[in-house]
Coordinates of C-alpha atoms in Angstrom, one line a residue:
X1 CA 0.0 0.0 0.0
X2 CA 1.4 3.7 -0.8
X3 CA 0.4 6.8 -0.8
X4 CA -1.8 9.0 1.2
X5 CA -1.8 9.1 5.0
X6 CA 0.2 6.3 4.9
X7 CA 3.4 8.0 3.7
X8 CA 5.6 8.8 6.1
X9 CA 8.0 11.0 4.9
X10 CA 8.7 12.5 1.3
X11 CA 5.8 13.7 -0.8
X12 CA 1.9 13.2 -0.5
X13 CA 1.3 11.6 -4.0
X14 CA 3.1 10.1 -7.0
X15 CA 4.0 12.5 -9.7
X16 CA 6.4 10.8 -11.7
X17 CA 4.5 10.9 -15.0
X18 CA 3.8 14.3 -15.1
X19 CA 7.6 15.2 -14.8
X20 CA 8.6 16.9 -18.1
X21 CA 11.9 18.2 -19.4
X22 CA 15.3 16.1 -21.1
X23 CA 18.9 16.1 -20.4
X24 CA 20.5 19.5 -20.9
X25 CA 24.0 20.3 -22.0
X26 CA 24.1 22.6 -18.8
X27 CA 23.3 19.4 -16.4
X28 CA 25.3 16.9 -18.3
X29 CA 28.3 19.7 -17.6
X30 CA 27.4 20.2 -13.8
X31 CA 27.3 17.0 -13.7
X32 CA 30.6 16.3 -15.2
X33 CA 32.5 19.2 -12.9
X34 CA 30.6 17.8 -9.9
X35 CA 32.1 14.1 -10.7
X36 CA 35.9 15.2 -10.8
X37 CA 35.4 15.1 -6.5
X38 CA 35.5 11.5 -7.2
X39 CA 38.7 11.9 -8.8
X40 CA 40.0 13.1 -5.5
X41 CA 39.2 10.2 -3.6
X42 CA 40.8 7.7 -6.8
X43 CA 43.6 9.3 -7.1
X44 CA 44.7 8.8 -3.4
X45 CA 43.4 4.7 -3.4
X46 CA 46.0 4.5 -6.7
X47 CA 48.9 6.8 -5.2
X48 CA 48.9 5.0 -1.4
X49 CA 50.1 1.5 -2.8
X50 CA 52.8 2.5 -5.6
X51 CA 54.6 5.4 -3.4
X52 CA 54.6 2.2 -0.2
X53 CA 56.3 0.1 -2.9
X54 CA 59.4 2.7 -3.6
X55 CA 62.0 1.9 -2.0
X56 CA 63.3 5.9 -1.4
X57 CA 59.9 6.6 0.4
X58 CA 60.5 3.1 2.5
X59 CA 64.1 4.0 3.3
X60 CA 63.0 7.5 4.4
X61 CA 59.8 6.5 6.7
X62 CA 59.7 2.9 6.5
X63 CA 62.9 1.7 7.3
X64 CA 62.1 -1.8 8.6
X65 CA 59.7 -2.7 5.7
X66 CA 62.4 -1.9 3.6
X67 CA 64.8 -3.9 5.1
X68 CA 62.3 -6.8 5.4
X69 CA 61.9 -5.9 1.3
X70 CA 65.4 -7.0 0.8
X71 CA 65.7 -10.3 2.3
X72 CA 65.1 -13.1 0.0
X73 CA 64.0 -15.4 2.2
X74 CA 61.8 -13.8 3.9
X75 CA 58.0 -14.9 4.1
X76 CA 56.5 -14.0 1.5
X77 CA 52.8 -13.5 2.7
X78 CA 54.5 -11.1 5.3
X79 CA 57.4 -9.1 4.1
X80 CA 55.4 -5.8 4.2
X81 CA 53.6 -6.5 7.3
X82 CA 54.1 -3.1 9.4
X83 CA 51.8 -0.7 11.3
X84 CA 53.3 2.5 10.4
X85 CA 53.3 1.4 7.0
X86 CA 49.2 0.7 7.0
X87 CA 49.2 3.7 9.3
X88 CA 50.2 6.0 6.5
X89 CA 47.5 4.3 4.1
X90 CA 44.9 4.1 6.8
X91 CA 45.0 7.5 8.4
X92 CA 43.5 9.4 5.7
X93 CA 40.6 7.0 5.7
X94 CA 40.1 7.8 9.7
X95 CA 40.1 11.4 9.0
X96 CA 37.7 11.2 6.4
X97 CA 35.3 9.8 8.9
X98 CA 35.2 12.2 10.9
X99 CA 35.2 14.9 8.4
X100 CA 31.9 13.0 6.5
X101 CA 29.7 13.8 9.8
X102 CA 31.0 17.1 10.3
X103 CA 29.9 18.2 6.5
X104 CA 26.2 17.0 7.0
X105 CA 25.0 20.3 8.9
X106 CA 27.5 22.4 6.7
X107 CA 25.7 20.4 3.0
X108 CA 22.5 20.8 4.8
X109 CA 22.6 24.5 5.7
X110 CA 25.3 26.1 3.4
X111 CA 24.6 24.1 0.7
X112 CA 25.8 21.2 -1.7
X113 CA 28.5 23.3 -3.7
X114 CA 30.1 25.0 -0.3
X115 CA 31.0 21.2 0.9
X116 CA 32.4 20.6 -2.6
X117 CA 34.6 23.8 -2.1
X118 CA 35.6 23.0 1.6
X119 CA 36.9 19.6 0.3
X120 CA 38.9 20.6 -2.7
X121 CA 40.8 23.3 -0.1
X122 CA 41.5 21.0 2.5
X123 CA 42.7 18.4 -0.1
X124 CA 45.5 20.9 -1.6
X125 CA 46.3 21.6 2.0
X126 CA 47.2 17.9 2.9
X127 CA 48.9 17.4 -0.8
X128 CA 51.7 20.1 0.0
X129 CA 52.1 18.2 3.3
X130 CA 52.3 15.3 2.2
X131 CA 55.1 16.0 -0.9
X132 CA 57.2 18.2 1.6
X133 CA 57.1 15.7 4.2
X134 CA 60.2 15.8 5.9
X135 CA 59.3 13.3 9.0
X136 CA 56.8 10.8 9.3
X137 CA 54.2 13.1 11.6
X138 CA 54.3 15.8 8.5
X139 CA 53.3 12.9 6.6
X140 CA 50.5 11.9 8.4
X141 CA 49.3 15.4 9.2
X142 CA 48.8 16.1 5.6
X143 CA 47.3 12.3 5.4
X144 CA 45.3 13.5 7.6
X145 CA 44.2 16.6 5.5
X146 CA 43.6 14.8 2.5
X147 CA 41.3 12.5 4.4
X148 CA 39.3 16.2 5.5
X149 CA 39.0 16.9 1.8
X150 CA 37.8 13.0 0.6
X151 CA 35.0 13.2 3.9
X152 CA 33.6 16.5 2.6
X153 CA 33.9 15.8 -1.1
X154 CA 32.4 12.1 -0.7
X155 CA 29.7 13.7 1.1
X156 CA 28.4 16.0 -0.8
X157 CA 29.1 14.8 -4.7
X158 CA 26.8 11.8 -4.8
X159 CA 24.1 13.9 -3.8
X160 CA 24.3 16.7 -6.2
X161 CA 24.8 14.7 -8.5
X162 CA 21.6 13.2 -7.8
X163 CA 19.7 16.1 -6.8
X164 CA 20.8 17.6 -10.8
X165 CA 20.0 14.7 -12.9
X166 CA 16.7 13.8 -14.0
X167 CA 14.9 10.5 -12.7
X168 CA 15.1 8.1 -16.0
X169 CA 18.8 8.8 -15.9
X170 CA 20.2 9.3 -12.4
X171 CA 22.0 5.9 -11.9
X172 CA 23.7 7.0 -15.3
X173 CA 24.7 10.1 -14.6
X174 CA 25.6 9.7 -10.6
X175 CA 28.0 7.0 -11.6
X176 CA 30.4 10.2 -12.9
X177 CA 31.3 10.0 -9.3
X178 CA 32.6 6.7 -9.6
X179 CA 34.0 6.6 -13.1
X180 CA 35.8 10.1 -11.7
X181 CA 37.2 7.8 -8.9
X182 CA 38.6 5.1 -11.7
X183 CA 40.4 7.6 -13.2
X184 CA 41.7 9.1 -10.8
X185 CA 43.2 5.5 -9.5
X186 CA 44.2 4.8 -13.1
X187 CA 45.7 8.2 -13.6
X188 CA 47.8 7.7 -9.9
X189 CA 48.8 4.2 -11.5
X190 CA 50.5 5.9 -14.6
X191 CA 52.2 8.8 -12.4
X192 CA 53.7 6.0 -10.2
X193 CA 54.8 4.0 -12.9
X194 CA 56.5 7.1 -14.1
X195 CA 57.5 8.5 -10.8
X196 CA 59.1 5.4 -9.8
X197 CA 62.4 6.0 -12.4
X198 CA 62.7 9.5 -10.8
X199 CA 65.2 9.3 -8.1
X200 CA 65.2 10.0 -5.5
X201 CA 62.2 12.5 -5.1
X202 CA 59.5 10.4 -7.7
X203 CA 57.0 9.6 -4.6
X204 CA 56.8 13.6 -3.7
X205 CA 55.7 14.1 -7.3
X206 CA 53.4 10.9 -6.9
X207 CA 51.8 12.6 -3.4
X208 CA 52.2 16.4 -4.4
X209 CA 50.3 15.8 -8.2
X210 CA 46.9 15.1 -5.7
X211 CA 46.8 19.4 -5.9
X212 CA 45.6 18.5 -9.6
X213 CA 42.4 17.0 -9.6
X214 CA 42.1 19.3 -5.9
X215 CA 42.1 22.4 -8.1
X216 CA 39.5 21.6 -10.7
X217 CA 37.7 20.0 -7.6
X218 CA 37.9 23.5 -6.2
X219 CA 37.4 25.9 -9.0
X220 CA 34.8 23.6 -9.9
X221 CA 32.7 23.8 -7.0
X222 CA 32.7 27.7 -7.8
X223 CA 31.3 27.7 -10.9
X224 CA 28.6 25.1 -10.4
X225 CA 25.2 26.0 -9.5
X226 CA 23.6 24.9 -6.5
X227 CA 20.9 21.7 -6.7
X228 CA 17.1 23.3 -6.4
X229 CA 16.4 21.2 -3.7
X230 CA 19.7 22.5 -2.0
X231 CA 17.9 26.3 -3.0
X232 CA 14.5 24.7 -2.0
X233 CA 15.3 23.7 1.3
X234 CA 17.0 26.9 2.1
X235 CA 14.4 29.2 1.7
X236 CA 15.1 30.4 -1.9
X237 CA 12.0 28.3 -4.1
X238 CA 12.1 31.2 -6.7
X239 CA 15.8 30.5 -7.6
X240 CA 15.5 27.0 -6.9
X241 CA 12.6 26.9 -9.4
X242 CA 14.9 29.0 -12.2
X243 CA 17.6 26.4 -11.5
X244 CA 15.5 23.6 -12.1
X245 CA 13.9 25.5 -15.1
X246 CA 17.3 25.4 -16.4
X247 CA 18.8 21.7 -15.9
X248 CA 15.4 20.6 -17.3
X249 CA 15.0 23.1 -20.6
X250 CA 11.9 23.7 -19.7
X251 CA 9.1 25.8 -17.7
X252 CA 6.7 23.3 -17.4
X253 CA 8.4 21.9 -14.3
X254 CA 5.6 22.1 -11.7
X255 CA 5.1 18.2 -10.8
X256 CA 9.0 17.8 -9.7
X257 CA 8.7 21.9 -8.4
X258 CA 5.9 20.6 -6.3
X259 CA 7.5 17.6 -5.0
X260 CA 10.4 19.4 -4.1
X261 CA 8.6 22.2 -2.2
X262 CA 6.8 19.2 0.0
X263 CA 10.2 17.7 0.7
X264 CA 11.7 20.7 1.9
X265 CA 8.8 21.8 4.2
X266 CA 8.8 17.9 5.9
X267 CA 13.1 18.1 5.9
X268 CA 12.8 22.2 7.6
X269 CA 10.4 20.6 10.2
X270 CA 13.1 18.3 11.1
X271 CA 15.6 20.1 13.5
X272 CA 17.6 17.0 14.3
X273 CA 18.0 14.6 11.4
X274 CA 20.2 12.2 12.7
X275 CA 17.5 11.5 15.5
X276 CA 15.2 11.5 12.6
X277 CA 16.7 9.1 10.4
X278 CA 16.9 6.2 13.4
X279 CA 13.0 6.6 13.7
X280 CA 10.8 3.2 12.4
X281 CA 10.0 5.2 8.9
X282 CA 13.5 5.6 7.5
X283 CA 15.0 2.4 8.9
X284 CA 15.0 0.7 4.8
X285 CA 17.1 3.8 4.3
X286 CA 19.3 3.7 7.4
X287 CA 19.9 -0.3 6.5
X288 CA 20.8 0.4 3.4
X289 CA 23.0 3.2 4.5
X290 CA 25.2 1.4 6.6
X291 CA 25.5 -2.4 4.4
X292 CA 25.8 -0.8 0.9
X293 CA 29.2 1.0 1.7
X294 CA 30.2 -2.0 4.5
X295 CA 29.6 -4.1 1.3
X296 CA 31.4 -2.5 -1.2
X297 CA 34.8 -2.3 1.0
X298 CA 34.0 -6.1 1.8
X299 CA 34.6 -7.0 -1.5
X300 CA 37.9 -6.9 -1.3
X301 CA 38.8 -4.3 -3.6
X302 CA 40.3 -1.5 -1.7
X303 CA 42.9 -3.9 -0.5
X304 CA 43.6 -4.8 -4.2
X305 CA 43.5 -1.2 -5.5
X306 CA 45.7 -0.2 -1.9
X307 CA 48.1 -2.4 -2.1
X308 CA 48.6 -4.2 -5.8
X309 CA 51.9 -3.1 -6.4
X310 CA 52.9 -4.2 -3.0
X311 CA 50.9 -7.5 -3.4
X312 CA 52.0 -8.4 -6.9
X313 CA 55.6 -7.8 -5.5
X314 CA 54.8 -10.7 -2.7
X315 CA 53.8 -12.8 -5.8
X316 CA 57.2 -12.6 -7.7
X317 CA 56.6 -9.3 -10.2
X318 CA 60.2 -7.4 -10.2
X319 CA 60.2 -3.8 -9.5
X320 CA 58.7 -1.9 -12.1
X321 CA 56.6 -4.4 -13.3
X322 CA 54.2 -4.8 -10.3
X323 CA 53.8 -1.1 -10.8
X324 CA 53.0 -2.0 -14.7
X325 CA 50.4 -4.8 -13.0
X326 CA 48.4 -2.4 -10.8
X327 CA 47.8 0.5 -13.5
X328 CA 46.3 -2.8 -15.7
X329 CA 44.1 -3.2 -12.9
X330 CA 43.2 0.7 -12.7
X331 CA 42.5 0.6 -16.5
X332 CA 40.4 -2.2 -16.0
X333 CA 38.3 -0.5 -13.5
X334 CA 37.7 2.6 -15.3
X335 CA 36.6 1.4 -18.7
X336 CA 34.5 -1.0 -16.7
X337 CA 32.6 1.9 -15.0
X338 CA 31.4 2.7 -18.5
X339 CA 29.6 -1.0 -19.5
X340 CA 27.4 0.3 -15.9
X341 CA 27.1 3.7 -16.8
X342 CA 25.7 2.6 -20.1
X343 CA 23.3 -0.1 -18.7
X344 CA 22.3 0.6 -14.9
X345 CA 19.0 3.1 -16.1
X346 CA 18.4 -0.3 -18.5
X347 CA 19.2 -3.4 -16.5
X348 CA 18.4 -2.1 -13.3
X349 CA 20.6 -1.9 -10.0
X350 CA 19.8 -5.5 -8.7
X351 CA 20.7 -7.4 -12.0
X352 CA 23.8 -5.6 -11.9
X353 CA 24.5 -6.5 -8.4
X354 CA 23.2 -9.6 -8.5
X355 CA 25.4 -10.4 -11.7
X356 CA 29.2 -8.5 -10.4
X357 CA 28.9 -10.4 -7.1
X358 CA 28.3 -14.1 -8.7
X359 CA 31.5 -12.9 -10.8
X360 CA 33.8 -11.8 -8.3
X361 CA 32.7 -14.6 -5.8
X362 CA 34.8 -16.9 -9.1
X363 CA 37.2 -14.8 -9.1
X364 CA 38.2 -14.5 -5.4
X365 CA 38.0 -18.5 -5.5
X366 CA 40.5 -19.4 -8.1
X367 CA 42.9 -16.7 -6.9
X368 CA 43.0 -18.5 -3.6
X369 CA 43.3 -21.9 -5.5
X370 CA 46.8 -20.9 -7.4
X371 CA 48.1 -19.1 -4.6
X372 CA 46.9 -22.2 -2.4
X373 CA 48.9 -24.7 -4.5
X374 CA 51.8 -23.0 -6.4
X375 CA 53.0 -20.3 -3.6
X376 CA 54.4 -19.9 -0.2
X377 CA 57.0 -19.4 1.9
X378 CA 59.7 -19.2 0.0
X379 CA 58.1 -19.7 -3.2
X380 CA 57.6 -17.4 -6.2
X381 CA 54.9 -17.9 -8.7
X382 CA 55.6 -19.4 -12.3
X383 CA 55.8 -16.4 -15.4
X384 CA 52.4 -18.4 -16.3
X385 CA 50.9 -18.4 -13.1
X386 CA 51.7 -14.7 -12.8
X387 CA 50.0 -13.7 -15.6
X388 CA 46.8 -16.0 -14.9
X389 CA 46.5 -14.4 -11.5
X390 CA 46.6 -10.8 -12.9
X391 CA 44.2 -11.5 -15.5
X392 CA 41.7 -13.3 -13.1
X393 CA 42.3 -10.5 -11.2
X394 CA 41.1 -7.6 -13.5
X395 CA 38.0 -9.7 -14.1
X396 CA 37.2 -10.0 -10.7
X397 CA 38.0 -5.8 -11.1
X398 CA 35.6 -5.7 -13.7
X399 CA 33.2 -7.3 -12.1
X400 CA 33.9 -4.6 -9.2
X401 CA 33.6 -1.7 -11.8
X402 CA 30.4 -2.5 -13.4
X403 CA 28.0 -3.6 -10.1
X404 CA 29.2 -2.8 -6.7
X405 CA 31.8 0.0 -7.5
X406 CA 29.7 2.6 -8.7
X407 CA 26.6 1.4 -7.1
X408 CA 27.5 0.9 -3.8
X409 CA 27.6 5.0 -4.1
X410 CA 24.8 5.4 -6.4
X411 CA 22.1 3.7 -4.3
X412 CA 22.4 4.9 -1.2
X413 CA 22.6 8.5 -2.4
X414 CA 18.9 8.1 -4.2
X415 CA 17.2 6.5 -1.7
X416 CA 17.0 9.4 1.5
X417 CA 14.0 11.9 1.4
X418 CA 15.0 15.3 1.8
X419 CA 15.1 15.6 5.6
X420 CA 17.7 13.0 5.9
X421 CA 19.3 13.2 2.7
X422 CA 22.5 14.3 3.6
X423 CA 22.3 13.2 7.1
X424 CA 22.2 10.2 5.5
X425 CA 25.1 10.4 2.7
X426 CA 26.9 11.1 6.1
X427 CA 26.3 7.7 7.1
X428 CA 27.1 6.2 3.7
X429 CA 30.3 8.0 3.9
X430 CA 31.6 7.5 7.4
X431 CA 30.7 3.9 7.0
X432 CA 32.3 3.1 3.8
X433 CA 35.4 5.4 5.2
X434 CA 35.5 3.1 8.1
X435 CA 35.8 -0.1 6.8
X436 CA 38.1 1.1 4.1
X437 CA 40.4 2.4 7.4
X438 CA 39.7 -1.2 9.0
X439 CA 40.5 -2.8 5.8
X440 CA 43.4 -0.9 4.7
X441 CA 45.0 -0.8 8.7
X442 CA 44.6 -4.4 8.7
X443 CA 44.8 -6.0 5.2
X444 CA 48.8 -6.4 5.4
X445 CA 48.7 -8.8 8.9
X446 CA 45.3 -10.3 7.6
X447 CA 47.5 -11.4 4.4
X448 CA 50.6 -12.4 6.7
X449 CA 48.0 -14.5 9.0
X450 CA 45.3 -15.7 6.4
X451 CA 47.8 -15.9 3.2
X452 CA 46.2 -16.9 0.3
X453 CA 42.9 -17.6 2.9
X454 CA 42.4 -13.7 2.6
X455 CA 40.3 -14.4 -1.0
X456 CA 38.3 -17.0 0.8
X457 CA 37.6 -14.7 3.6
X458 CA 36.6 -11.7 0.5
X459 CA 34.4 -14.6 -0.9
X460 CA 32.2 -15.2 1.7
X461 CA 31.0 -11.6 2.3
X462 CA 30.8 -11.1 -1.5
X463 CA 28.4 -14.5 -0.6
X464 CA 26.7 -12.6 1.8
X465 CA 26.0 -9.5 0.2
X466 CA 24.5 -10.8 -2.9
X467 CA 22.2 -12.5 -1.0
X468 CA 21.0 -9.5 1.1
X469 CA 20.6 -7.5 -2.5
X470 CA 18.3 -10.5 -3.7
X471 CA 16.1 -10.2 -0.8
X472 CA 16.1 -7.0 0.7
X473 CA 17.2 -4.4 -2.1
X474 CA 14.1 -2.6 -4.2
X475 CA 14.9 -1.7 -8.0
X476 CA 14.9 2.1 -8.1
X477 CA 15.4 2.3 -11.4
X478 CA 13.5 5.0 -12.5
X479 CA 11.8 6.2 -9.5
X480 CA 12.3 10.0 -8.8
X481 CA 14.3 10.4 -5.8
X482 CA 11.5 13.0 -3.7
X483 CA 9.3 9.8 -4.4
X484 CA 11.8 7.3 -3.3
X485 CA 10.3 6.5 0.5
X486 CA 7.1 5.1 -2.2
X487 CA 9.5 2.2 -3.1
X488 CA 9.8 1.2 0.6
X489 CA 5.9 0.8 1.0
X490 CA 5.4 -1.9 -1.7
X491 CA 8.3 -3.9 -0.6
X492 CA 7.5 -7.3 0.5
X493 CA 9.6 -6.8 3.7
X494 CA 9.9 -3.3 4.4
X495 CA 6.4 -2.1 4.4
X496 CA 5.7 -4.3 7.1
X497 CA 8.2 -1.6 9.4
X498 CA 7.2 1.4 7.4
X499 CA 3.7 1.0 7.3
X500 CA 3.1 0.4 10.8
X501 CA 1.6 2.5 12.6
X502 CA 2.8 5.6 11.2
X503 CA 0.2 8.1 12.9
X504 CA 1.9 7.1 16.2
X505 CA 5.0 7.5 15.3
X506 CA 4.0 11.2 14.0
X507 CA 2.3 11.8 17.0
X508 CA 5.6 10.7 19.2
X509 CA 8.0 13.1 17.5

């Protein structure tokens, strides 16, 4: 059952049929300046793992790692097992955490395109930090920064970019966010692989080339218009309506006006919306908020993308070569982020899902099976072998890059009405930040304790999460986002928890 009094949040009725208007040049460019904060947050995963395998960086700040590094007979599985070392990946990832909660008030009050701004400043401050380092706390400090700029950027990105595109094309055009964040690790892949015959300063160009994508991020952010439900929400409905006017090209915009204006009166009567967003009527939302992102860094993927050079070292590849290895991997990712881009507003979110996670559950098996049989302690993988891993790899990367790699941003950003929207990006972010800082702080002493038992252990979540997608994800495909909490009322599961009882739960607040 939907609409009327039983809606508990969002808008009164469905409008989605009497939307009108097509995809502007104007929104397909906002949308396309918006995306480059993804590139931020790519360029960092790509940078992290080929500057920790340089052995001038590792003789500077790692010293033990790369002594370890230089003994043949050392285990192989556990050669680059060292806290500081995941420290300096991990720290950023911490930062960013915090950062993600304290940009919902500022997105919420100031503003989509003010967050956008905050992050691309605080990212150029932790790049000149981080290529000047001169001791290991200067290093982390601007770590530190960096992870500032990714919380604020990640907060605030998927949801313009969902707030500016229209509903038949949203999962299309939000996935610019994530085909931002391929290249950007592709792009860091190249640098290093370039960087890394620069001696002996190649990793501060690696770290201090993050002011790049930081700049457009930032001049960016001032030249994009704000979303109309950002303008909405605030107050301004005159030049939120102009704006929408705009990104439609057209004035007959009253159906999705009218929708927004709802939302925004429902989200100003909500003074505290992380109190809001734990109540009975958004917990679909709230689940999906905090397993989507959990998912997506449970994959696996982040340790791959972190750590390839390093790991493909483990396996036998010679110095420039695992460098050679991982940008493969980052090419692989990005042109994969097209083949979703291309189908997601077609095939749906679910079959996409569905499908990636069946793939990389194969993939994650057979890795384990080669490294299971043909390497050890002490052991270095045949030439064949090495290439079989790397391709089975980039499938399982591919598999990443077309289903749970942009989505896992994508849906969660879509699904919030107004008054928790970006208390609930918030919650996408800090989660998916703090498995990521689990992940990447742990991932080098899982692999020295699990060895090749670490794809196993990626294979059962990826298990896991497909199943909770089958059962408990609703396809939104096509479903304006201020009509969204709809979706959650004709769910087999969920409207049994936001149907109930609703009135009381009004009359509580």
């Amino acid at each position: 059952m939907a609409g009327g009094s039983l809606v508990p949040a969002g808008v009164a009725k469905e409008r989605a049929e009497e939307y009108q208007g097509r995809v502007t040049p104007y929104v397909i460019i906002a949308c396309l300046v918006a995306a480059i904060g993804g590139s931020i947050f790519g360029y960092d995963i790509g940078i992290s793992g080929g500057v920790a395998s340089m052995d001038e960086f590792l003789h500077r700040f790692f010293y033990t790692v790369y002594k370890n590094e230089k003994h043949a007979h050392e285990n192989n599985y556990c050669k680059y097992n060292n806290e500081g070392l995941a420290a300096f990946t991990s720290s950023l990832y911490l930062a960013g955490l915090v950062a993600s909660l304290l940009a919902s008030p500022v997105t919420r009050k100031c503003g989509r395109k003010r967050s956008i701004i905050y992050g691309g400043i605080s990212f150029l401050i932790g790049a000149a930090f981080t290529a000047g380092a001169i001791n290991l706390a200067m290093l982390l400090l601007g770590r530190i920064m960096l992870g500032v700029g990714i919380g604020f950027g990640n907060q605030a990105v998927p949801l313009y970019l969902s707030e500016m595109a229209p509903a038949h094309l949203r999962g299309g055009l939000n996935m610019m966010f994530q085909l931002a964040t391929t290249l950007g690790i592709f792009s860091a892949n190249m640098i290093n692989y370039g960087t890394n015959k620069i001696h002996p300063w190649g990793w501060r160009l690696s770290l201090g080339l993050a002011a790049a994508p930081a700049c457009l991020m930032t001049v960016g952010g001032l030249l994009l218009p704000e979303t109309p439900n950002s303008l909405i929400e605030r107050g301004l409905e005159e030049k939120g309506r102009k704006v929408l006017e705009k990104i439609r090209g057209t004035p007959n915009v009253s159906a999705e006006f009218e929708d927004m204006v709802e939302a925004s009166k429902l989200a100003n009567s909500i003074k505290h919306p992380f109190r809001d967003i734990l109540k009975k009527r958004n917990r679909p939302q709230l689940v999906m908020a905090i397993f989507m992102p959990m998912f997506q860094i449970l994959t696996g993927i982040n340790s791959i993308l972190f750590y390839a050079p390093v790991l493909f070292r483990s396996m036998g590849f010679k110095g420039n070569a695992s460098l050679y290895s991982s940008a493969l991997t980052g090419a692989v990712l990005a042109s994969s982020t097209l083949v979703s881009m291309a189908t997601v507003d077609r095939w749906g979110r679910r079959f996409l899902l569905i499908g990636g996670g069946i793939q990389m559950i194969t993939c994650q098996i057979i890795v384990a099976i080669i490294l299971g049989l043909k390497f050890g302690n002490n052991k270095e993988l045949s030439k064949g072998f090495l290439v079989l891993v790397v391709v089975v790899i980039c499938l399982f990367v591919v598999a990443f890059g077309w289903s749970w790699g942009p989505l896992g941003w994508t849906v969660p950003s879509e699904i919030f009405p107004l008054e928790t929207r970006s208390a609930g990006q918030s919650i996408t972010v800090a989660v998916n930040l703090l498995f990521t800082f689990i992940i990447a702080q742990s991932f080098l002493g899982l692999l020295c304790a699990f060895k090749f038992g670490i794809f196993l252990f990626f294979a059962g979540w990826i298990t896991i999460m497909t199943i909770f997608v089958y059962i408990f994800l609703p396809e939104t495909k096509g479903v304006p986002i201020e009509e969204m909490i709809l979706l959650w009322q004709k769910h087999w599961f969920w409207k049994k928890i936001v149907s109930e009882n609703p009135e009381v739960e009004k009359n509580n607040e």
